[in-house]
mmCIF file of C-alpha atoms in Angstrom:
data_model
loop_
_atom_site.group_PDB
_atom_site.id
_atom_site.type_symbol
_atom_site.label_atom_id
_atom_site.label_comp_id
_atom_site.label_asym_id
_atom_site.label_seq_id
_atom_site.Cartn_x
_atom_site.Cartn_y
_atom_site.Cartn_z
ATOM 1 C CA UNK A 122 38.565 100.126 17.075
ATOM 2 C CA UNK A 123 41.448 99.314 19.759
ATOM 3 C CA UNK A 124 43.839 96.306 18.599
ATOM 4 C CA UNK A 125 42.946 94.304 21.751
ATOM 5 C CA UNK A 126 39.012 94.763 21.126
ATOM 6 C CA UNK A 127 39.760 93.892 17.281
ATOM 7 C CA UNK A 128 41.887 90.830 18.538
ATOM 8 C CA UNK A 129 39.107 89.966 21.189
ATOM 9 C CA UNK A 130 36.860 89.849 18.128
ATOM 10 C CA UNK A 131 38.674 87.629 15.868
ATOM 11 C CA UNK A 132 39.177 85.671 19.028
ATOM 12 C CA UNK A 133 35.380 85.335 19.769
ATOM 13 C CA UNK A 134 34.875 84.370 15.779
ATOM 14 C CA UNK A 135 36.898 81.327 15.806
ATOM 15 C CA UNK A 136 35.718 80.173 18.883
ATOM 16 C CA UNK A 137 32.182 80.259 17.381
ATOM 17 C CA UNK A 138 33.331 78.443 14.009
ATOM 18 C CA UNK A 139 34.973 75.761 16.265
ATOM 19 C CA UNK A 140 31.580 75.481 18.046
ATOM 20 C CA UNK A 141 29.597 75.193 14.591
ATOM 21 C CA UNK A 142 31.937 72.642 12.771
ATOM 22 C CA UNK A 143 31.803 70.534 16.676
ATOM 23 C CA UNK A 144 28.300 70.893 16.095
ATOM 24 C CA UNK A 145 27.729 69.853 12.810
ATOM 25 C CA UNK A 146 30.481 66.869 13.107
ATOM 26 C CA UNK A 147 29.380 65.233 16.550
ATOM 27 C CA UNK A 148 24.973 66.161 17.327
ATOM 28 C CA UNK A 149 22.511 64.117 15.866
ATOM 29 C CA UNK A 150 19.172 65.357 15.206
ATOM 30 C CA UNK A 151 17.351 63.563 18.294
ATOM 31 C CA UNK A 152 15.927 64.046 21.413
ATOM 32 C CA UNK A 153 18.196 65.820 23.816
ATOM 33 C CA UNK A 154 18.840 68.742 26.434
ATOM 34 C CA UNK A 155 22.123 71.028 25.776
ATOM 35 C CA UNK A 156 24.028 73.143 28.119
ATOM 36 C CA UNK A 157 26.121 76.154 27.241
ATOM 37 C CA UNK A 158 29.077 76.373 29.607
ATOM 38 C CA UNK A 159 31.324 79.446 29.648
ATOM 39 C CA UNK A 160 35.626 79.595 30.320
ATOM 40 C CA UNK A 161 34.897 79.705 33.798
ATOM 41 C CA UNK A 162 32.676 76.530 34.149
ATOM 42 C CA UNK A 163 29.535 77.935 34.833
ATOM 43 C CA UNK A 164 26.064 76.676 32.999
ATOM 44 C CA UNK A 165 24.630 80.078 31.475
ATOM 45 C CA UNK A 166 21.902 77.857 29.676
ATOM 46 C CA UNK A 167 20.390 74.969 29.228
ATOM 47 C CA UNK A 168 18.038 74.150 26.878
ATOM 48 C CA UNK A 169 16.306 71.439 25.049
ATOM 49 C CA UNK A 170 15.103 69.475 21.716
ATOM 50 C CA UNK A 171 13.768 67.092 20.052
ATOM 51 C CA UNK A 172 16.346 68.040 17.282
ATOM 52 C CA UNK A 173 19.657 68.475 19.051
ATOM 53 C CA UNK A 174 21.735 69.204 15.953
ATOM 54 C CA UNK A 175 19.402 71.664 14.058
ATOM 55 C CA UNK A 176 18.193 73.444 17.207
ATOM 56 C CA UNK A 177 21.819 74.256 18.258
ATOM 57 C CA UNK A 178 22.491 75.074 14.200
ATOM 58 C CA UNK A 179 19.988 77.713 14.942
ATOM 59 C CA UNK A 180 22.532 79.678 17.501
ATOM 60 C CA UNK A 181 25.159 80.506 15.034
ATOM 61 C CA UNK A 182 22.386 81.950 12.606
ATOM 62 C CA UNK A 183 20.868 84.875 14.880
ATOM 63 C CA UNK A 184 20.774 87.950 12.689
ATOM 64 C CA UNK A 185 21.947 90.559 15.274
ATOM 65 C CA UNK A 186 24.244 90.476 18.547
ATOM 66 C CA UNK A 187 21.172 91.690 20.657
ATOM 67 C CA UNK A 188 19.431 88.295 19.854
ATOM 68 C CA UNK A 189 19.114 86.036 23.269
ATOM 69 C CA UNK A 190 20.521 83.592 20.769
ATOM 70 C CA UNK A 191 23.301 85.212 19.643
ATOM 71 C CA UNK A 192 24.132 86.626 23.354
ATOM 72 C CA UNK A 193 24.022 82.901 24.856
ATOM 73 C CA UNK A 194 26.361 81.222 22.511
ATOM 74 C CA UNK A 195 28.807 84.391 22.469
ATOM 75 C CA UNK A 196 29.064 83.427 26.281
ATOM 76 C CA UNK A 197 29.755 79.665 25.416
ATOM 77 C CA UNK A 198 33.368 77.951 25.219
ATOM 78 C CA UNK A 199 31.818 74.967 25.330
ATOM 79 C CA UNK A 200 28.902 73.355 24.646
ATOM 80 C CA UNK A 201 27.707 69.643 25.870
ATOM 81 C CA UNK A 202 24.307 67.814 25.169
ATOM 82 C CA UNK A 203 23.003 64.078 26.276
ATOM 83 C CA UNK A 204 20.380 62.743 24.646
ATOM 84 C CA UNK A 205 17.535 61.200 26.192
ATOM 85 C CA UNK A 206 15.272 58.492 24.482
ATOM 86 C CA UNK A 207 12.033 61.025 23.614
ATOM 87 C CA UNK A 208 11.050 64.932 23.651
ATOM 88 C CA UNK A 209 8.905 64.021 27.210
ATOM 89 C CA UNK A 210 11.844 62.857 29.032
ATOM 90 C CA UNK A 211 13.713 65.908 27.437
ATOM 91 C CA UNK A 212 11.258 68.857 28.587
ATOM 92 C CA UNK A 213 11.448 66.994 32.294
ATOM 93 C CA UNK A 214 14.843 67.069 31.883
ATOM 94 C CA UNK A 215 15.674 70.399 31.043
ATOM 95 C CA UNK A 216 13.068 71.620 33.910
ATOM 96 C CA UNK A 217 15.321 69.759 36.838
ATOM 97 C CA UNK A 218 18.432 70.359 35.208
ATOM 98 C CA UNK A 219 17.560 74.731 35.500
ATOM 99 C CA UNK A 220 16.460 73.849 38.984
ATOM 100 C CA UNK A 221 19.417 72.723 40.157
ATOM 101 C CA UNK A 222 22.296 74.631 37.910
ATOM 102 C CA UNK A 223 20.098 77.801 37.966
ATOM 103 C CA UNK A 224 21.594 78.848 34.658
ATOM 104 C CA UNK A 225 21.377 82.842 34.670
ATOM 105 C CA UNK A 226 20.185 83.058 30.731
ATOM 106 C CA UNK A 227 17.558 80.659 31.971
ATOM 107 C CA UNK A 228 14.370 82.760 33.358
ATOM 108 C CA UNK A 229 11.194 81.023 33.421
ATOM 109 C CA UNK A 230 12.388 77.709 35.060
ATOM 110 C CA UNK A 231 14.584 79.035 37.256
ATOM 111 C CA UNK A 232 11.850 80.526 39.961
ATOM 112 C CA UNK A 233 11.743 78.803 42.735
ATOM 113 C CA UNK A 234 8.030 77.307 44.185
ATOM 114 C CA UNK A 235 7.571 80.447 46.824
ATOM 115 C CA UNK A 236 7.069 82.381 43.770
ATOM 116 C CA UNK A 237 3.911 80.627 43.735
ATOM 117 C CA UNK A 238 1.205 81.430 46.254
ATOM 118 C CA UNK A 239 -1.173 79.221 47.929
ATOM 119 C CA UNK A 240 -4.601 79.902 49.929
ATOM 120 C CA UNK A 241 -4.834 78.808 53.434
ATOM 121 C CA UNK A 242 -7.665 78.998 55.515
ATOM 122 C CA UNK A 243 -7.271 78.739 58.790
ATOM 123 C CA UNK A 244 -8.529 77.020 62.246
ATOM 124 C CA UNK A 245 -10.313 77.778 65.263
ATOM 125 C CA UNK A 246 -13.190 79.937 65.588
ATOM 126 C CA UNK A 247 -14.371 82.366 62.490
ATOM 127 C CA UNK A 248 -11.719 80.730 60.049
ATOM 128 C CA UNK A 249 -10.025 83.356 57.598
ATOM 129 C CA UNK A 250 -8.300 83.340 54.232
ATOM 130 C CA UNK A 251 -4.997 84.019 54.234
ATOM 131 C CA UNK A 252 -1.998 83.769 51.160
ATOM 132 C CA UNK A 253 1.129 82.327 51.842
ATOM 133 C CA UNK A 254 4.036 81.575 49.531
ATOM 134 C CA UNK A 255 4.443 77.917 50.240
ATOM 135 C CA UNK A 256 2.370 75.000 52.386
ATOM 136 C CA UNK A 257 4.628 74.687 55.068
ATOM 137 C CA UNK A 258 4.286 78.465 55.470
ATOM 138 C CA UNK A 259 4.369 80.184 58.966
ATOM 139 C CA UNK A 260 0.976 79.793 59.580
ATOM 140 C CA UNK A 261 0.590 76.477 60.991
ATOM 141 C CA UNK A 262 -2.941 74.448 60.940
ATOM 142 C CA UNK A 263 -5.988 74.739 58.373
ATOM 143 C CA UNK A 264 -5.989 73.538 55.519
ATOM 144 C CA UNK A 265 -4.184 74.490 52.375
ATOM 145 C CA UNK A 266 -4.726 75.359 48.551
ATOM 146 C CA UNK A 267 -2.771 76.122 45.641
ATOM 147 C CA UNK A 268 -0.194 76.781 43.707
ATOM 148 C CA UNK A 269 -1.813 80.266 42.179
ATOM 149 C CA UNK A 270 0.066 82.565 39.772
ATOM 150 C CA UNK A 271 0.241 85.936 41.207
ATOM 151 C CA UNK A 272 0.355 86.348 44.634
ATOM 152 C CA UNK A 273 -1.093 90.287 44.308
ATOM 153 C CA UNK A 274 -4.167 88.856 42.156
ATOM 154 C CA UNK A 275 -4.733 86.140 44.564
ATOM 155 C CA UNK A 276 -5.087 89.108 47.510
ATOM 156 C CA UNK A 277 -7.932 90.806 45.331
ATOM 157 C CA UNK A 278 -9.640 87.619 44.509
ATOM 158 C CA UNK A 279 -9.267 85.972 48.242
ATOM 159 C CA UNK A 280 -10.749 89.439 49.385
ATOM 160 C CA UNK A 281 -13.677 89.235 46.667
ATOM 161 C CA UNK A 282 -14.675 85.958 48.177
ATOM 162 C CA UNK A 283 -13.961 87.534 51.894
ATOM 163 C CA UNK A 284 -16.195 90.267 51.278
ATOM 164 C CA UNK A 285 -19.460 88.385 49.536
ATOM 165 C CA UNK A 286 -19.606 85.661 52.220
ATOM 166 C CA UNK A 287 -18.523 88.047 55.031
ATOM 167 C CA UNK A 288 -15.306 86.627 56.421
ATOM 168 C CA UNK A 289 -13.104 88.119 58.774
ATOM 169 C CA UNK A 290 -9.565 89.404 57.888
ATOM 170 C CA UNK A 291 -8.411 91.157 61.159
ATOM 171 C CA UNK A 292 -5.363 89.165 62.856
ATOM 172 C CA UNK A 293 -5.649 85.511 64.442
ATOM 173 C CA UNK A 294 -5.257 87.062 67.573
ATOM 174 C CA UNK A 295 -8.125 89.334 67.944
ATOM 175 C CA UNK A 296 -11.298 87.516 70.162
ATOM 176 C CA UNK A 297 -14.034 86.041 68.134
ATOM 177 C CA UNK A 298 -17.190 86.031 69.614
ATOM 178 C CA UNK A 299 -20.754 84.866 68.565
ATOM 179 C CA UNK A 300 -24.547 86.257 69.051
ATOM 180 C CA UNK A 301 -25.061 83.073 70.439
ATOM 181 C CA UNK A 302 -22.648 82.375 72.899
ATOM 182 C CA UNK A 303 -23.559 85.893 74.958
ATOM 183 C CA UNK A 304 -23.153 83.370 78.366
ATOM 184 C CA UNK A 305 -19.770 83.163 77.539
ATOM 185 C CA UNK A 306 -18.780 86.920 78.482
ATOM 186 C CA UNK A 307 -20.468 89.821 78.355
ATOM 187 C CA UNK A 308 -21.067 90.830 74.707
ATOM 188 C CA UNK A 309 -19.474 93.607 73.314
ATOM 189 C CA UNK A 310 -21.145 96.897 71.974
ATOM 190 C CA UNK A 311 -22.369 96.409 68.319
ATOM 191 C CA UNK A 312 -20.802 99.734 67.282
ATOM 192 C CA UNK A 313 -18.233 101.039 66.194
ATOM 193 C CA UNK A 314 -16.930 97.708 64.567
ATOM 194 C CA UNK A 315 -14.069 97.540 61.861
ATOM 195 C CA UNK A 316 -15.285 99.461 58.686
ATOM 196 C CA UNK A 317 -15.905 96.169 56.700
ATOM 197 C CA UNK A 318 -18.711 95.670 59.312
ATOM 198 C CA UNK A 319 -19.750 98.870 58.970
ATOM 199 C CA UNK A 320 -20.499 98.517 55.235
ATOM 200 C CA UNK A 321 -21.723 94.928 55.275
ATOM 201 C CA UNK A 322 -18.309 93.064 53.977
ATOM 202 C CA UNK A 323 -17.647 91.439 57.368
ATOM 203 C CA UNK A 324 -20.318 89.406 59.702
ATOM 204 C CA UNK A 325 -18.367 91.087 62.623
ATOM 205 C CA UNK A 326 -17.286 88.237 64.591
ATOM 206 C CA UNK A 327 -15.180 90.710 66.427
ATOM 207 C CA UNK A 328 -18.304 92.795 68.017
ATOM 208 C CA UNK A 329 -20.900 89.146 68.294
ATOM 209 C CA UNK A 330 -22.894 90.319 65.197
ATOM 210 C CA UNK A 331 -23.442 86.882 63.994
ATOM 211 C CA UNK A 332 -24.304 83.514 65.170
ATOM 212 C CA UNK A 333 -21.510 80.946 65.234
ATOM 213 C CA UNK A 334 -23.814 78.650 63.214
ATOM 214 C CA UNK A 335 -24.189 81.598 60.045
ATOM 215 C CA UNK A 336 -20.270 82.215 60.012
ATOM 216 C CA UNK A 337 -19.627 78.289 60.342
ATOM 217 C CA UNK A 338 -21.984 78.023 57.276
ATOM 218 C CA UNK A 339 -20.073 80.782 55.345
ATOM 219 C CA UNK A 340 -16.845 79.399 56.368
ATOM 220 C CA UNK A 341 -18.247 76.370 54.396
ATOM 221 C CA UNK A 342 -19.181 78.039 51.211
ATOM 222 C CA UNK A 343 -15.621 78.935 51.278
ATOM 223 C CA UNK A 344 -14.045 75.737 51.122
ATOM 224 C CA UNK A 345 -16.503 74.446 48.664
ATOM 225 C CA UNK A 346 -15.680 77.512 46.498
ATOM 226 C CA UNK A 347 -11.819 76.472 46.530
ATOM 227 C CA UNK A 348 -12.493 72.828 46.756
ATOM 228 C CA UNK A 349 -14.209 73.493 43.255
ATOM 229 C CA UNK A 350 -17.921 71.773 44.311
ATOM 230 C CA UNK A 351 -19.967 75.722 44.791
ATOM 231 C CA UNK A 352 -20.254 78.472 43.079
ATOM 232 C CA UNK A 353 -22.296 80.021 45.958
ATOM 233 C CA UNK A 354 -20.145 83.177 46.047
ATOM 234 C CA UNK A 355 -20.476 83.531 42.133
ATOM 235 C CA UNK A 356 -24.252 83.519 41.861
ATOM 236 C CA UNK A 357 -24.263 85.898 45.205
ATOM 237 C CA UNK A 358 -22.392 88.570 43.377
ATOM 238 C CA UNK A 359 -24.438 87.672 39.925
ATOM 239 C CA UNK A 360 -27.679 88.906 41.962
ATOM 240 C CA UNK A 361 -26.325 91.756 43.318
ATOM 241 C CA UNK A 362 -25.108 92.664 40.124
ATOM 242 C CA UNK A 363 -28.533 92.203 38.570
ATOM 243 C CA UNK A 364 -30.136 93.790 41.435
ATOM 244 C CA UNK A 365 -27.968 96.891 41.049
ATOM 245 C CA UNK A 366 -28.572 96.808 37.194
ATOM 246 C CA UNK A 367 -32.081 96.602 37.864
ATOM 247 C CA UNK A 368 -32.060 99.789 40.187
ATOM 248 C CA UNK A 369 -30.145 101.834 37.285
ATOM 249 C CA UNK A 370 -27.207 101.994 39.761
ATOM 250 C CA UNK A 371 -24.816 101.181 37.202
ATOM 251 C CA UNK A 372 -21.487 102.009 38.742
ATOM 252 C CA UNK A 373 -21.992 99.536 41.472
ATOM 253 C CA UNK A 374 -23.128 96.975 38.817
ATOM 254 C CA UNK A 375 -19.804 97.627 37.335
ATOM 255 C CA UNK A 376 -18.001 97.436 40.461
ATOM 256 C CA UNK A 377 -19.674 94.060 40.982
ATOM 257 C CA UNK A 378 -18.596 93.104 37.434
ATOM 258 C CA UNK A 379 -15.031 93.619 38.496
ATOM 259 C CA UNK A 380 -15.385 91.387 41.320
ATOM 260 C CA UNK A 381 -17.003 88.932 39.898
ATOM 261 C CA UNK A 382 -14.452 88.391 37.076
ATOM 262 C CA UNK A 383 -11.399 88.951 39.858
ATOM 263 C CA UNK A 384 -13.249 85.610 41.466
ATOM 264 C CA UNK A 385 -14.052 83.726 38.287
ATOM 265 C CA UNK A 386 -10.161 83.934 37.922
ATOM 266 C CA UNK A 387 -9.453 82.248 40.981
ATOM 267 C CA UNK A 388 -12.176 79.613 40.219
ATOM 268 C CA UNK A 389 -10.431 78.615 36.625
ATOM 269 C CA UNK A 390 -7.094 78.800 38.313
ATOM 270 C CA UNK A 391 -7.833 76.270 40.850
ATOM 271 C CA UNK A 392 -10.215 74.304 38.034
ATOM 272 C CA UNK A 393 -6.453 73.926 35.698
ATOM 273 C CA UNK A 394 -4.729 72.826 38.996
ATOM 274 C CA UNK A 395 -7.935 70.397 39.886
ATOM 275 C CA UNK A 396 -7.284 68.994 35.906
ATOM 276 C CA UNK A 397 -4.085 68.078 36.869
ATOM 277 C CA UNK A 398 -4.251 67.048 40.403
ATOM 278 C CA UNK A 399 -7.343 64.896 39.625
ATOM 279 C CA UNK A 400 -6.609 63.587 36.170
ATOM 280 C CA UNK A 401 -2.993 63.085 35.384
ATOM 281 C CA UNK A 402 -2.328 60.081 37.008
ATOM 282 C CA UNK A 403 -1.503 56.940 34.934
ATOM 283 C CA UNK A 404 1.052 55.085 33.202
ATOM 284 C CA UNK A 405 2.011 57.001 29.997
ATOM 285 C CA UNK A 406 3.876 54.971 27.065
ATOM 286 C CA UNK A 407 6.195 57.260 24.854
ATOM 287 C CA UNK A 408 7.691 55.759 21.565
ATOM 288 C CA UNK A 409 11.584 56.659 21.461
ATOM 289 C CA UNK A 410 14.558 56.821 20.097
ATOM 290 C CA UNK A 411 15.551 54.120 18.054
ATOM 291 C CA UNK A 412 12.916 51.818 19.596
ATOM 292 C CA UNK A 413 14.436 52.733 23.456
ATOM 293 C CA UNK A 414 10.301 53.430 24.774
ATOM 294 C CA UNK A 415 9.582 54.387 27.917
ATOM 295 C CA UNK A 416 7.293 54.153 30.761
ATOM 296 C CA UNK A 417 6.143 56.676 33.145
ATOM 297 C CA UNK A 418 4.364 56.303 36.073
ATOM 298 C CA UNK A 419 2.554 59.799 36.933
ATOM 299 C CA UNK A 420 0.570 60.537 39.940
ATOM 300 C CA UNK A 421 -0.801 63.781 40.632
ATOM 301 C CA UNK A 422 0.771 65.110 37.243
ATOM 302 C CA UNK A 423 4.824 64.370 38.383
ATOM 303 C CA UNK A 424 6.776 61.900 37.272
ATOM 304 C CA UNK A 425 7.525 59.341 40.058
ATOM 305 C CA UNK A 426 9.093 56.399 38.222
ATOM 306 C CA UNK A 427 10.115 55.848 35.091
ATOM 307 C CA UNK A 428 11.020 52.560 33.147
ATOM 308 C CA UNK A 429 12.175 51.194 29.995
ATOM 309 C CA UNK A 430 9.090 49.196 28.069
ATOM 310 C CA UNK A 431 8.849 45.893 29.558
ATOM 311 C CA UNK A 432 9.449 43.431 27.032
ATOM 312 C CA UNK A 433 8.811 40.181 28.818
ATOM 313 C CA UNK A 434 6.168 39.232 31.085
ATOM 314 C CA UNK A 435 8.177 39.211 34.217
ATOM 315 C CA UNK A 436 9.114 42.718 33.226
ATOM 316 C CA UNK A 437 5.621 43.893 32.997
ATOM 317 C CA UNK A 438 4.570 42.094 36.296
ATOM 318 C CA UNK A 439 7.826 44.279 38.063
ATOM 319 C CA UNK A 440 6.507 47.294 36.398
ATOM 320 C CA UNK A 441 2.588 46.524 37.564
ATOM 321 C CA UNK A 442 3.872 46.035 40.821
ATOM 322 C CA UNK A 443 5.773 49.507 41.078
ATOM 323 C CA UNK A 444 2.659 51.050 39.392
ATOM 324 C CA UNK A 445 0.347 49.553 42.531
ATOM 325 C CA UNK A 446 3.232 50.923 44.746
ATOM 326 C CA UNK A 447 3.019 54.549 43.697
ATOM 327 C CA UNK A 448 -0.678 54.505 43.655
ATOM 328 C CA UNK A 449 -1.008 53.293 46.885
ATOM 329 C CA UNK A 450 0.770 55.832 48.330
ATOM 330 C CA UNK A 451 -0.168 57.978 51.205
ATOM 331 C CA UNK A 452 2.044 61.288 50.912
ATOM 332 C CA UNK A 453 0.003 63.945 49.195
ATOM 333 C CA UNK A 454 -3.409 62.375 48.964
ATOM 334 C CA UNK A 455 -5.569 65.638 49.609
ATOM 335 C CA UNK A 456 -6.793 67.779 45.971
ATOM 336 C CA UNK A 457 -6.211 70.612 47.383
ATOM 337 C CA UNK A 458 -2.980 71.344 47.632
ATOM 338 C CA UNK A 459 0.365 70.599 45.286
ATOM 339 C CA UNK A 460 3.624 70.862 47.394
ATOM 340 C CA UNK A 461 5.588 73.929 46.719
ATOM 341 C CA UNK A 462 9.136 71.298 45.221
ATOM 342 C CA UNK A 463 6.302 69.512 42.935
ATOM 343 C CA UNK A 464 4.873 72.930 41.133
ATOM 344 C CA UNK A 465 6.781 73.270 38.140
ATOM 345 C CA UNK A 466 6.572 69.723 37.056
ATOM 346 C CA UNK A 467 2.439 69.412 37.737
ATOM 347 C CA UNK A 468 2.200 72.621 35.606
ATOM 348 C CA UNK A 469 5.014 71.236 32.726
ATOM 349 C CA UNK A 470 3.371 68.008 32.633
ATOM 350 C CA UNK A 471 -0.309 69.432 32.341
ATOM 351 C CA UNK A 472 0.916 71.736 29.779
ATOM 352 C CA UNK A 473 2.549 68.815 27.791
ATOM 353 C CA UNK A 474 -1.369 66.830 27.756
ATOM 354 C CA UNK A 475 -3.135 70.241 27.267
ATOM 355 C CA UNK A 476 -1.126 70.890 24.235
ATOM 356 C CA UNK A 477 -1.285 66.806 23.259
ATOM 357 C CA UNK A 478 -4.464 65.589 24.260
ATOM 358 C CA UNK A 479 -4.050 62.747 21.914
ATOM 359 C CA UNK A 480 -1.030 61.419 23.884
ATOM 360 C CA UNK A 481 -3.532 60.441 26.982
ATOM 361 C CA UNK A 482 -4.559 57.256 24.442
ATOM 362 C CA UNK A 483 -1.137 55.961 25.164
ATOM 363 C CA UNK A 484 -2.097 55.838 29.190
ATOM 364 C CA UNK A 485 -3.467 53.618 31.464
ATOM 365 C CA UNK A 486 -4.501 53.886 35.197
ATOM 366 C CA UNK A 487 -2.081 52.890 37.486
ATOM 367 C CA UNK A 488 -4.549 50.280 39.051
ATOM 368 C CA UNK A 489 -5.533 48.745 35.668
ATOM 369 C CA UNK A 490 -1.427 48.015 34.368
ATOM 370 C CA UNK A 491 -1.191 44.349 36.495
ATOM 371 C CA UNK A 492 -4.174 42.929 34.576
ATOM 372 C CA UNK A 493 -3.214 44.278 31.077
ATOM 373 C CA UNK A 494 -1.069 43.056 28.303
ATOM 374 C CA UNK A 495 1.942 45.586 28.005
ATOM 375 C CA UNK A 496 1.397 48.961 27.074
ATOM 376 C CA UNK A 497 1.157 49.618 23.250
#
């Protein structure tokens, strides 16, 4: 081995000893988030604990180079950590703190929201489902739902429920007409149509085949699919399927299998977002630290305030009175629809009750915390 790659070694060795004994002398084994920093100043990770000392112990034992363990603190001159008062505040922590540094050993975090896609649907005559990456997307008007994991996935399912209820896809821009409107212009000539009319996917608003009142109806089922109150399109595809079956024309039965699970995926995506949208809204107590508890005051599943545990009466009256302000307000009151800067904390704080459903009997509705004694 070359001197200056045997002196780079020994060079890399006592700078991780110095980082072990600065560990082992100054971190306590609490609640915290950590940040490796290299020579240069830059964040390459941050990460987070409810045991700061042992989980940052845990770097200098990785078994081989290759680890992501042992490859993060080899890129560390320095590491820093703050504590925070519980492991809740530390997980929210760590989220915004890889938003904004964008740490490059950091992965999962980092994404932005437009990696997300959402489901619009829009206005104006024969309404059609469209994805865009985020709500203030380019198509203005209609009305908006989401987030969804996978934009490709969310094409197939979006053109499972386009092609059981019948709903157009061609461009906004192409002239809708209806069977019963023919006063309006002459109509069209049935055929040839676009070949989703021509195999029964598509109504054919583009060539009058139906009446404005059937697509309108359609357009309807729709929204109350993604809106989470039908399952219209579901038990369509369920009798076709059986109908198929029943005809011994099994490969279309197992085509409409396919699309039938492709749209039950949608429907459990959007019932996990409806969880949190509809549910995870309350004031949540968490025990910390050396007695320092905290308040949060969740609406929609994000943190919007937080607070130290009132102690006195007058605190608890200020804290009621925040609670009343954050439910009472108007920015984001539709379900069906998270904004795109608010995604990663909805699905970090859902995960946190999903995993700890025993932590939602130390909540309380927003609207209920002025009457009560002070959370316990």
């Amino acid at each position: 081995m070359p001197a200056v790659a045997v002196k780079k070694n020994a060079a890399d060795e006592l700078r991780l000893r110095e980082l072990r004994a600065q560990v082992r002398r100054d971190a306590q084994d609490r609640p915290g988030v950590y940040r490796m920093i290299t020579e240069t100043g830059e964040v390459a990770y941050v990460g987070k604990s409810k045991r700061v000392r042992s989980r940052l112990l845990s770097y200098f034992r990785a078994s081989y180079p290759t680890e992501k363990a042992a490859r993060i603190v080899r890129q560390a001159a320095h590491i820093e950590w703050t504590y925070v008062p519980n492991e809740f505040e530390a997980l929210l922590t760590e989220m915004r703190s890889i938003k904004t540094l964008r740490p490059r050993f950091n992965v999962a975090l980092k994404r932005d929201a437009r990696h997300h896609a959402f489901v619009r649907m829009t206005t104006g005559a024969a309404p059609r489902l469209t994805v865009v990456r985020g709500t203030g997307a380019s198509e203005k008007g209609g009305v908006v739902y989401g987030p969804f994991a996978g934009a490709s996935h969310l094409r197939d399912a979006l053109r499972e429920l386009a092609d059981v209820l019948g709903l157009r896809d061609c461009t906004l821009d192409r002239q809708m007409r209806f069977a019963d409107q023919p006063d309006l212009m002459p109509l069209p000539a049935r055929t040839p149509g676009c070949l989703r009319f021509e195999i029964g996917t598509c109504l054919g608003p583009c060539v009058a085949a139906p009446t404005l009142q059937l697509y309108d109806s359609r357009a309807r089922e729709a929204r109350a699919f993604l809106e989470g109150s039908s399952e219209t399109p579901l038990d369509m595809l369920r009798d076709r399927m059986q109908g198929a079956s029943e005809r011994l024309e099994f490969e279309r039965a197992g085509q409409l299998r396919d699309k039938l699970q492709r749209l039950e995926g949608l429907r459990d995506q959007f019932d996990r977002l409806r969880f949190a949208v509809e549910s995870l809204t309350f004031a949540y107590r968490v025990t910390g630290h050396d007695g320092e508890n905290r308040v949060y005051l969740i609406r929609r599943g994000v943190v919007r305030e937080r607070r130290h545990e009132p102690t006195t009466r007058a605190d608890h009256d200020a804290l009621a009175g925040m609670a009343a302000r954050v439910a009472a307000a108007d920015e984001y009151r539709g379900l069906t629809v998270v904004p795109t800067h608010e995604v990663d904390e909805l699905l970090i704080v859902s995960s946190w009750f999903a995993a700890r459903p025993g932590e939602l009997e130390h909540t309380m509705p927003l609207d209920e915390l002025r009457a009560a004694e002070p959370l316990s």
